[in-house]
Coordinates of C-alpha atoms and ligand atoms in Angstrom, one line a residue:
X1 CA 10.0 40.5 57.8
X2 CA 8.8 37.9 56.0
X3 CA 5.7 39.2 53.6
X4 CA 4.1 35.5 53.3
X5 CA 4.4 34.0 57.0
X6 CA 5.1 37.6 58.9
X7 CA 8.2 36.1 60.7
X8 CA 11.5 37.5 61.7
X9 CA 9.8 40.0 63.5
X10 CA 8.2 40.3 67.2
X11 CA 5.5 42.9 68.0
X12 CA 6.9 46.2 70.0
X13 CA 10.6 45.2 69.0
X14 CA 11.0 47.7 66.4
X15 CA 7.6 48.1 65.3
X16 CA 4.5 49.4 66.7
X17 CA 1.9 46.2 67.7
X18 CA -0.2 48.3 65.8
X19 CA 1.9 48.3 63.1
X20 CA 2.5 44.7 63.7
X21 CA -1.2 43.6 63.2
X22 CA -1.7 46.2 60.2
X23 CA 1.2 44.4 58.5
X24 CA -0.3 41.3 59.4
X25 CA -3.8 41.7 58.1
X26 CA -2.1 43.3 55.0
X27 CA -0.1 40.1 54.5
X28 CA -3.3 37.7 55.3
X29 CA -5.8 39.3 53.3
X30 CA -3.2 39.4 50.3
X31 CA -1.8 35.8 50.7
X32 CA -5.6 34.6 51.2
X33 CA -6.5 36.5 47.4
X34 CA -3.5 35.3 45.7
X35 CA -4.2 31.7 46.7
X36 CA -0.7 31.6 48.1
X37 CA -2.6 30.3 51.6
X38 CA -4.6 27.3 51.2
X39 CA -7.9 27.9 51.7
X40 CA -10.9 25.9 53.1
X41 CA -12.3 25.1 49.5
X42 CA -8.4 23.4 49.2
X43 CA -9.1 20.9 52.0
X44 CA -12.5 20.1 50.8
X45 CA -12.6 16.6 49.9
X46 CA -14.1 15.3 46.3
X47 CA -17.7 15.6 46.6
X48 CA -18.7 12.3 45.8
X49 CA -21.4 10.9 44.1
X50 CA -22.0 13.8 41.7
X51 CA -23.9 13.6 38.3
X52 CA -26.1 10.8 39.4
X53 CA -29.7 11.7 39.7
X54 CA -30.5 14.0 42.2
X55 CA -27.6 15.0 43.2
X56 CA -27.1 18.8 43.6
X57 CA -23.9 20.7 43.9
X58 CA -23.7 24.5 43.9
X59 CA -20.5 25.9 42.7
X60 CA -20.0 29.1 44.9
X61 CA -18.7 32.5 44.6
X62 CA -16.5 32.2 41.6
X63 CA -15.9 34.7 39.1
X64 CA -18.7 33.3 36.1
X65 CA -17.9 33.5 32.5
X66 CA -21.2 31.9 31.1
X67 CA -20.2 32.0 27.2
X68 CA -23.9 32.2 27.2
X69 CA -25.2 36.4 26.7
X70 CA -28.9 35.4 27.6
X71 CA -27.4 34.6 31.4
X72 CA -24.3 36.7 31.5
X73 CA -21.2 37.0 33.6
X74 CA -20.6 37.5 37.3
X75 CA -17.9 38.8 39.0
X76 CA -19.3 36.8 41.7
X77 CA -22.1 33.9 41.7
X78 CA -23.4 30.5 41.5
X79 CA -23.6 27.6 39.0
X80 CA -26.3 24.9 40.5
X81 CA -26.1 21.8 39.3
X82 CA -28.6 19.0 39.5
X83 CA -27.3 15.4 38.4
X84 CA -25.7 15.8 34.9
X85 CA -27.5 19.2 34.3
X86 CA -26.8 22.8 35.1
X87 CA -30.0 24.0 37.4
X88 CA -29.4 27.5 37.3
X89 CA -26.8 30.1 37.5
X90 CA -26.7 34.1 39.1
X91 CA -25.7 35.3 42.5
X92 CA -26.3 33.8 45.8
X93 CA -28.3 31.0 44.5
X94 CA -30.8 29.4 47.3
X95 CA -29.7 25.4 47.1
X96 CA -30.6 24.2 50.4
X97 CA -29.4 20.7 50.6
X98 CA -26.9 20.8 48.1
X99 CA -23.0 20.1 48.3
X100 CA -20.9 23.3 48.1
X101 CA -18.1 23.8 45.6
X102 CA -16.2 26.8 47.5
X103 CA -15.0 28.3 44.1
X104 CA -13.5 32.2 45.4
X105 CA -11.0 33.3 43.9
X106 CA -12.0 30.6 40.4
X107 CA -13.1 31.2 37.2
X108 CA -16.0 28.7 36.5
X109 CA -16.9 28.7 33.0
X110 CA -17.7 25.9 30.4
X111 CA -15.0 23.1 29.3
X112 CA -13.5 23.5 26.5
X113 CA -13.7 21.9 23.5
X114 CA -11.1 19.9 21.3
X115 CA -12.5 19.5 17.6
X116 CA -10.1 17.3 16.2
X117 CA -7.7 15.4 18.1
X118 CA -5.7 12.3 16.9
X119 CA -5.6 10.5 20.1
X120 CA -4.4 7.6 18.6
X121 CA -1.0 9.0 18.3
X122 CA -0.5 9.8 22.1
X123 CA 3.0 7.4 22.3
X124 CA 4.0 9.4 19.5
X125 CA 4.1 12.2 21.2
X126 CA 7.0 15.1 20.3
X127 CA 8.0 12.4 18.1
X128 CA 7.7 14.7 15.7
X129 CA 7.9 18.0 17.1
X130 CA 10.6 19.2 14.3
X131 CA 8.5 17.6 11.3
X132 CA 6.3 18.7 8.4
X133 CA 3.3 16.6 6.7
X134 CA 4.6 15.3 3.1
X135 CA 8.4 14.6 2.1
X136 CA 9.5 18.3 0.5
X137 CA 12.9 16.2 -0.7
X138 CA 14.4 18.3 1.6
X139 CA 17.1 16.1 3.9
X140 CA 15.8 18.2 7.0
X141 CA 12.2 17.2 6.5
X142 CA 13.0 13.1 5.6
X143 CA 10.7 12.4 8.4
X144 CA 7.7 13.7 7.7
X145 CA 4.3 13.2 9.0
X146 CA 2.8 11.0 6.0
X147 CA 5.8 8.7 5.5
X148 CA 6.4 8.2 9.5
X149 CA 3.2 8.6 11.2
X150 CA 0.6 7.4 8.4
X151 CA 2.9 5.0 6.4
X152 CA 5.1 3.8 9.5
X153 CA 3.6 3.8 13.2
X154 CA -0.3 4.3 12.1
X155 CA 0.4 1.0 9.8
X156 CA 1.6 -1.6 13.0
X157 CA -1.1 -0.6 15.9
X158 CA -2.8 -3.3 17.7
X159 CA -6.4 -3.1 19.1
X160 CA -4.4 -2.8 23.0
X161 CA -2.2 0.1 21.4
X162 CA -5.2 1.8 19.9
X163 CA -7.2 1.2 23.3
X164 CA -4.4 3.1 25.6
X165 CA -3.0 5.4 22.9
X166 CA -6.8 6.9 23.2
X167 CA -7.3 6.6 27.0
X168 CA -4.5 8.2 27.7
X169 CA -4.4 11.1 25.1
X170 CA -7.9 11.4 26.6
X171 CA -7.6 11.5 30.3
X172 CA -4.3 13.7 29.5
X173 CA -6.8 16.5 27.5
X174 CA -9.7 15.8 30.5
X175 CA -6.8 17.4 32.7
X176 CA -6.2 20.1 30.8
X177 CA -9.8 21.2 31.3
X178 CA -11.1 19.8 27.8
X179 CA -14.0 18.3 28.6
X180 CA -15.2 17.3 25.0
X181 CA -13.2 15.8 21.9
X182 CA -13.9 14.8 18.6
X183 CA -11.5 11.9 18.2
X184 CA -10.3 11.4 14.5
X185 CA -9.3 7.6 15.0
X186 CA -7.3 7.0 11.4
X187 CA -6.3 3.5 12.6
X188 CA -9.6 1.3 11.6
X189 CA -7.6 -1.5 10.6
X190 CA -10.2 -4.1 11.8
X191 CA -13.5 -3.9 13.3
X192 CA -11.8 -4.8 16.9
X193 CA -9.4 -1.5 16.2
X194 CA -12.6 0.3 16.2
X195 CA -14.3 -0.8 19.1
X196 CA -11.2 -0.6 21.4
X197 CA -11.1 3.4 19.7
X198 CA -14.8 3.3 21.4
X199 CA -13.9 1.7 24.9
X200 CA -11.4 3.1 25.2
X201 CA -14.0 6.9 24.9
X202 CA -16.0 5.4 27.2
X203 CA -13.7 4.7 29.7
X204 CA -12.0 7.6 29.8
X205 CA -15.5 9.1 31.0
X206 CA -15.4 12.6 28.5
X207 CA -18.2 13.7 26.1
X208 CA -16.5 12.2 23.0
X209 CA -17.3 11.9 19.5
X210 CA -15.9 9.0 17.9
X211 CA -14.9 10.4 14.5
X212 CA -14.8 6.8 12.4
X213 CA -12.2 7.4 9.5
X214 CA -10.0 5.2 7.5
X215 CA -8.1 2.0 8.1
X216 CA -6.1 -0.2 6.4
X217 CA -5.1 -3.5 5.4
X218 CA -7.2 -7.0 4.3
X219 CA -9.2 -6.7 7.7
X220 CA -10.1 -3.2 7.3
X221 CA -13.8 -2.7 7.1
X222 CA -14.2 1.6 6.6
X223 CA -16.6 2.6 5.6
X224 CA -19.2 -0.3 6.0
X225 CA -19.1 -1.1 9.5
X226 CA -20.3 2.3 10.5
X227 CA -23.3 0.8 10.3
X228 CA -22.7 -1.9 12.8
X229 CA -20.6 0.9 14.9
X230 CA -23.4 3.4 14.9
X231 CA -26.3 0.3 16.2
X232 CA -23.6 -1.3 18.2
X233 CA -22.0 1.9 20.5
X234 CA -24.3 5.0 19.1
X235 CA -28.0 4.0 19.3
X236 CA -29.0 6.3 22.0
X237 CA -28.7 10.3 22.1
X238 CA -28.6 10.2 25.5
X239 CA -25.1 9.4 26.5
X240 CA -21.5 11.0 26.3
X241 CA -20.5 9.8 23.1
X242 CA -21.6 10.2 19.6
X243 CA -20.1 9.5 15.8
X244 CA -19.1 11.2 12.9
X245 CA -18.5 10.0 9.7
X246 CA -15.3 10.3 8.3
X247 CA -15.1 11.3 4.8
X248 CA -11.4 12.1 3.7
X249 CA -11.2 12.7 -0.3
X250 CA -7.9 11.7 -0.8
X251 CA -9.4 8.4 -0.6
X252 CA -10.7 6.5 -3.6
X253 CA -14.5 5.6 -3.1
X254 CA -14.5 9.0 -0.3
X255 CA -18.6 9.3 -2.3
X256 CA -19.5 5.7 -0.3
X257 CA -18.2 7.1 2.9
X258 CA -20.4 10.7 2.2
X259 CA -23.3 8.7 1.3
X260 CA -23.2 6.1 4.5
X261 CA -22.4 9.2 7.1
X262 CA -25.7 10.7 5.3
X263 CA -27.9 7.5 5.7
X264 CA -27.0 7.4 9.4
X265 CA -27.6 11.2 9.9
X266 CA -24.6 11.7 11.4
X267 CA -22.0 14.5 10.3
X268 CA -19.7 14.2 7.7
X269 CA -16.1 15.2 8.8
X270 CA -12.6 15.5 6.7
X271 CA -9.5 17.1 6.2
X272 CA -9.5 19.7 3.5
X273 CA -5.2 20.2 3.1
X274 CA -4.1 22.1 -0.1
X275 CA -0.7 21.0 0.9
X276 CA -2.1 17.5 0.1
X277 CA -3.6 18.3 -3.7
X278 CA -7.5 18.6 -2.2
X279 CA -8.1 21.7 -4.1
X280 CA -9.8 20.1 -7.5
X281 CA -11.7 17.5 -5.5
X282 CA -13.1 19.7 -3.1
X283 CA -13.9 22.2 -6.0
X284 CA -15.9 19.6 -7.7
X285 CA -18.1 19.3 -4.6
X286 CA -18.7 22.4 -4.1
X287 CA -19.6 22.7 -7.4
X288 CA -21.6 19.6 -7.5
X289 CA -24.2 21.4 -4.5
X290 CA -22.3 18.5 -2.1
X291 CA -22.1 20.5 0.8
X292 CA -24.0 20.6 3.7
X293 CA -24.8 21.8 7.6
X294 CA -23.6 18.7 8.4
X295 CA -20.4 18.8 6.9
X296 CA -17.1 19.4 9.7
X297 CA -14.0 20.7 7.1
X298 CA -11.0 20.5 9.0
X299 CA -8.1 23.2 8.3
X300 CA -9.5 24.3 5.3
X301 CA -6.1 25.5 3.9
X302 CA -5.3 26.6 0.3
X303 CA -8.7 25.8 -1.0
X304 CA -10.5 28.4 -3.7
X305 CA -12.6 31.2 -3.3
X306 CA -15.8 29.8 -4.8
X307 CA -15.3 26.5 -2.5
X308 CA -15.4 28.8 0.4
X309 CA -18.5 30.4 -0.8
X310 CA -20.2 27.4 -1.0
X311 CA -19.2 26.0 2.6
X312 CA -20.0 29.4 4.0
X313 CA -23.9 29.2 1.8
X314 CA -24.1 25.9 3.3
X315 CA -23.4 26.5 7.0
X316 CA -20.5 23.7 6.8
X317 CA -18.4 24.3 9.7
X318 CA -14.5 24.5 10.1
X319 CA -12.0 23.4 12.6
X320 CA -8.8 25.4 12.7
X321 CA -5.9 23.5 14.1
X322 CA -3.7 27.0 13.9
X323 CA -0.4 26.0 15.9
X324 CA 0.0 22.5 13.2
X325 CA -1.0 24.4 10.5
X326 CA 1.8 27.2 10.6
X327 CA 4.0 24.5 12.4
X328 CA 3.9 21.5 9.4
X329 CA 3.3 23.4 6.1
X330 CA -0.5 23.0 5.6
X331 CA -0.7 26.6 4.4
X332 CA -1.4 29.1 6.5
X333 CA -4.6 29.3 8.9
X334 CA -7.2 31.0 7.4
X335 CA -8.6 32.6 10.6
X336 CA -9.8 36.1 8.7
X337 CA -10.9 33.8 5.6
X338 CA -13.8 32.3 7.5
X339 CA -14.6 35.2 9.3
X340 CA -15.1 37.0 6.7
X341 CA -17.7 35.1 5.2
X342 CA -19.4 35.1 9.0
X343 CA -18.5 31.8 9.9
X344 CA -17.3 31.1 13.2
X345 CA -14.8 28.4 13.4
X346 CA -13.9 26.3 16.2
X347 CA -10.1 25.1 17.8
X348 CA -8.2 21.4 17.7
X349 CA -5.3 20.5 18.8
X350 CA -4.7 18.0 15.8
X351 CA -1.6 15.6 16.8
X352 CA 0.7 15.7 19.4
X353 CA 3.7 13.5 18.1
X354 CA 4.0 17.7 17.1
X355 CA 2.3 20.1 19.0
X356 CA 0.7 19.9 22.7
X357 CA -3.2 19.3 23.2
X358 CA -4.0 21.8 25.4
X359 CA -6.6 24.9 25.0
X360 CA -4.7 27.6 26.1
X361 CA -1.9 26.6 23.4
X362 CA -4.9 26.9 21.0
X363 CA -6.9 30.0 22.1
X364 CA -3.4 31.8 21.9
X365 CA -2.2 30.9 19.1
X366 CA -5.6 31.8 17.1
X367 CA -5.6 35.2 18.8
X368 CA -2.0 36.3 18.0
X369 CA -1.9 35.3 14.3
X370 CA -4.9 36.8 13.0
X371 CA -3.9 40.2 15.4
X372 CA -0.7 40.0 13.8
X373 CA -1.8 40.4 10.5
X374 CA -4.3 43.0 11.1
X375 CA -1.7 44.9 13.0
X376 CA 0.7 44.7 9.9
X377 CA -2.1 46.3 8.1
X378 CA -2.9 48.8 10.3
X379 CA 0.8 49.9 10.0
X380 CA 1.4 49.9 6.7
X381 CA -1.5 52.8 6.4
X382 CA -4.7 50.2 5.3
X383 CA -8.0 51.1 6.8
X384 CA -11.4 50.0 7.0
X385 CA -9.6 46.7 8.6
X386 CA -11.2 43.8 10.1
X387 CA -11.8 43.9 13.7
X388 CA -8.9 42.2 16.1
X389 CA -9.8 39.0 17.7
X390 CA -10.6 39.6 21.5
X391 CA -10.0 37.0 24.1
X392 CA -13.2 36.2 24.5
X393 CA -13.7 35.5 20.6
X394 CA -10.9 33.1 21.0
X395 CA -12.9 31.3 24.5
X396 CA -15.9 31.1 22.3
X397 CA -14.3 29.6 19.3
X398 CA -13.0 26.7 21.8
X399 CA -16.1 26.4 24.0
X400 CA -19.8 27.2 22.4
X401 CA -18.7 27.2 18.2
X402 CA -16.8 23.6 18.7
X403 CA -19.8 22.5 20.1
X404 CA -22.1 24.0 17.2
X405 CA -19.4 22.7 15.1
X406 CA -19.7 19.1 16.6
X407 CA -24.0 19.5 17.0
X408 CA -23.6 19.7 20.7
X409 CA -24.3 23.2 21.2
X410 CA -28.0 21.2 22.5
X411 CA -26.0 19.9 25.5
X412 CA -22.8 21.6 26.5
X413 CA -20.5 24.9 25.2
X414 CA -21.4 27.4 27.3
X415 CA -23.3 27.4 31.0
X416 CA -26.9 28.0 30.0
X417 CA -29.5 26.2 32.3
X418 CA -30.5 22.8 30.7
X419 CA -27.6 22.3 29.4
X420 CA -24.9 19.2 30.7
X421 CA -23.0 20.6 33.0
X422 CA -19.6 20.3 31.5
X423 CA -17.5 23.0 34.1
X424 CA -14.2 24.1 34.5
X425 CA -12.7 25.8 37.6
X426 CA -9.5 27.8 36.4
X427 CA -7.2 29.2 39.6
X428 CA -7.0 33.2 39.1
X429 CA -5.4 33.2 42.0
X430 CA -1.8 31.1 41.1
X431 CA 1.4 33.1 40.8
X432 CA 1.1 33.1 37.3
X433 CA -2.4 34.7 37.0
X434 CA -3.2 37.0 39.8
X435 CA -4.6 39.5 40.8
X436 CA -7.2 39.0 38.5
X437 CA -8.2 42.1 36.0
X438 CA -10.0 41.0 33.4
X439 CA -11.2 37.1 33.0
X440 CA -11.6 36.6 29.7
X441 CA -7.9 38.2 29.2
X442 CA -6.8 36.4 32.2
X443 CA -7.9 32.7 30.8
X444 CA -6.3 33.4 27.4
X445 CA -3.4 35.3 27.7
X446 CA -2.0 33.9 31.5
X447 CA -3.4 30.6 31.9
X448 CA -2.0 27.2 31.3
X449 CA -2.9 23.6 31.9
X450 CA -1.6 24.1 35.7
X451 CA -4.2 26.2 36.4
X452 CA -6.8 23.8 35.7
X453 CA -8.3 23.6 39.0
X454 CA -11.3 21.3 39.1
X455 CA -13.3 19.7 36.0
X456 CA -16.4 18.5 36.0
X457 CA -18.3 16.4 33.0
X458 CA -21.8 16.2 32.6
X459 CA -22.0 17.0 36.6
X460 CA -19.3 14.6 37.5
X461 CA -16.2 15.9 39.2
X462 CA -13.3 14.4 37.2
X463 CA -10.8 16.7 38.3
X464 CA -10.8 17.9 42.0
X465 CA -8.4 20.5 43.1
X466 CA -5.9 19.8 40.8
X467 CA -5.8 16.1 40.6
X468 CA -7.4 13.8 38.3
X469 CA -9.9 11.3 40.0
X470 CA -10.6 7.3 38.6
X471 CA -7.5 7.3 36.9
X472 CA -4.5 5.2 38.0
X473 CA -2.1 7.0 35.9
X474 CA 1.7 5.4 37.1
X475 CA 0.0 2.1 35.7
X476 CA -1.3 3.8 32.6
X477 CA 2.0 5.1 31.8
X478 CA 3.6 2.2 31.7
X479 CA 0.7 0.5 30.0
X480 CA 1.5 3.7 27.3
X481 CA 4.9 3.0 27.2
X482 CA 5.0 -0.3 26.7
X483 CA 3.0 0.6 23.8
X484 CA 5.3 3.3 22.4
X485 CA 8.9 0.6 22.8
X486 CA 6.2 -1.9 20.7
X487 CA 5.3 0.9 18.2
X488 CA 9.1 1.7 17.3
X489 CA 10.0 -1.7 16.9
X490 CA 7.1 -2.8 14.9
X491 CA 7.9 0.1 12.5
X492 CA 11.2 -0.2 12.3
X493 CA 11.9 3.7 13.4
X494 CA 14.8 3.8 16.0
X495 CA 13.9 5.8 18.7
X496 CA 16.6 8.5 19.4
X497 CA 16.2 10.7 22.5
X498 CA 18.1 14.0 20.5
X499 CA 17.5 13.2 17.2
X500 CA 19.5 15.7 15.2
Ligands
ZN601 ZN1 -5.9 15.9 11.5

């Protein structure tokens, strides 16, 4: 007999009835927890409507990972939500009046968050998946990130390539269960570059922060139109997007660019690459008292001691993009480096013309390097090691620390009442996940994009049972790939489907 439908057998021929409906209930009550049988929650429609004002949706039964220890987790319970915020969370929450969210057999917890993401690159993507960042005169590695990306592609975008390169690379993330990004837009090339970077944010309907770094060329106006930026697009607190300041030190005048992200009171982010001759430069600021809570150092790789020190005294935060950095030569991740000196550092996906953007890529990766060399330790006799990143370590360096990281921790990272209610229904039940033994465990170390159920942003649904909603994607595609055959022309880079 058939375990999943019961066919290919009648009752009494063979079998007992009684053994018939045994097998039978077995079968159903299995199929029903696996998710193998869809379920009433599947045929729900969207709920529409949701994160306006007023409008209450509870979020019911799922298994509740808060991120948050002052509320806790669930095996089973609740997540109310009023309009954009999260009302309350616990078991069998009363919510008379509100929409229901069937979530059984779904992890809810909060979105995850992407703390440094070149969307801009999104037709690029896989491009280069074999590369590294700088030309090593090694025939292998002729095309390299900073030759092909930065002094190629990055050098011919148009506003409308910069618009869908990030609406796509946005919506793309939203589906993978990413609910906020900070977008580090390298291709300010002219004050309408910029503002199609922040339509484009907009449109795509995430919590975003628009990270405004470099451009180039005669119409490039980096680092001085962040003022008109931050007036124009970033006056008010209360809305999904905010700014950082880019402040990259390999460029000449980087102190304007520290000093204007300061004046506006907005953080100060860059790339701190020893592959890329950073070290002295960022020594000299740390020696110089330079650093600050404000500042966002991104991959931190191959810098000194004494520099670390200093970020660490400041409370500067870091954003490890570990899959790029041990894929492209930045040095290695230095996971046990920062916490050591107690700081907690977040997770980004970087750029995907090499890597994918999704979390569980991220979370995984993090986890499995820094256990690895522990674990080498341990066996070559060492004691008094540090402790092994858990699963949950590795959720809350890509939900609640990017959001510290990004000063959002205020409004989303982690399903605390008052908070936006940035949610993420993950299917414990697929074939690839159940039956469900541990969630934490579950989410890092089975899950994938696919079991991104349902996503919800600041109390909108944006994902609904495994689809993405408001976004016509077959048009968007070709809108992207128009953009990518415009791309490869423009820069002269053939474009070779199995590129030795
Ligand atoms: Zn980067």
């Amino acid at each position: 007999m058939c375990i999943y439908c019961g066919s290919g057998l009648e009752p009494g021929k063979g079998e007992s009835r009684r053994d018939f409906l045994k097998t039978t209930m077995l079968v159903g009550a299995a199929a029903a927890a696996s998710g193998f049988i869809a379920s009433a929650a599947h045929a729900q429609e969207a709920p529409a409507g949701t994160g306006a004002e007023g409008r209450r949706v509870l979020i019911r039964g799922g298994h509740v990972l808060s991120m948050d220890p002052a509320v806790g987790d669930f095996e089973k319970a609740d997540v109310l939500v009023n309009g954009r915020l999260i009302e309350a969370v616990g078991p069998n929450l009363d919510a008379s009046g509100a929409e229901i969210i069937e979530a059984a057999g779904l992890v809810v917890m909060p979105g995850f968050i992407d703390t440094h993401h070149h969307q801009f690159e999104t037709a690029l993507r896989s491009f280069l998946a074999d590369g590294i960042l700088v030309n090593d005169g090694v025939p292998a590695n002729a095309i390299n990130y900073y030759e092909y990306i930065l002094q190629k592609f990055s050098m011919v975008y148009r506003p409308e390539d910069v618009y869908i390169n990030e609406l796509f690379g946005s919506l793309a993330q939203l589906d993978a269960g990413v609910t906020t990004v900070m977008d580090v837009s390298q291709i300010h090339h002219s004050p309408e570059h910029s503002d199609a970077v922040v339509q484009a944010l907009k449109d795509a309907g995430r919590r975003s922060v628009f990270g405004y770094f470099e451009g180039w060329g005669d119409k490039a106006k980096y680092p001085d139109d962040a003022r008109r930026l931050k007036s124009t697009h970033f006056s008010s607190d209360d809305q999904l997007l905010t700014m950082v300041m880019g402040g990259e030190i390999y460029i000449p005048g980087y102190e304007n660019s520290w000093k204007i992200g300061r004046e506006l009171a907005i953080p100060v982010a860059l790339h701190v690459v020893g592959t890329f001759g950073m070290r002295p430069t960022f020594d000299q600021l740390a020696e110089a008292g330079m650093f600050g809570p404000d500042n966002i150092f991104i991959h931190m790789t191959g810098m000194s001691d004494m520099a670390w020190k200093k970020a660490a005294d400041a409370g500067s935060h870091v954003s490890l993009a570990v899959p790029i950095e041990m894929q492209m030569r930045h040095g290695m991740p230095p996971i046990q480096k920062a916490l050591d000196l107690g700081m907690q550092p977040s997770l980004s996906s970087d750029v995907e013309c090499t890597m994918t953007a999704d979390p569980f890529t991220q979370m995984r990766s993090a986890m499995t390097l820094q256990r690895a060399f522990v674990n080498e330790r341990a066996l070559a006799g060492e004691k008094d090691l540090p402790a092994l990143l858990t699963s949950r370590d590795v959720i809350r360096f890509a939900t609640l620390e990017g959001a510290k990281g990004l000063k959002l921790d205020r409004k989303t990272g982690s399903l605390t009442p008052g908070k936006e209610a940035d949610i993420v229904l993950l299917d414990a039940g697929a074939i690839n996940v159940t039956p469900l033994n541990h969630v934490p465990g579950a989410v890092v170390t089975l899950m994938e994009r696919s079991n991104v159920d349902t996503v919800m942003v600041a109390g909108k649904v944006r994902k609904w049972k495994g689809k993405l909603l408001d976004a016509d994607i077959a048009r968007l595609r070709g809108e992207l790939e128009a953009s990518r055959d415009y791309l490869f022309q423009a820069a002269g880079v053939p474009r070779d489907l199995f590129r030795a």
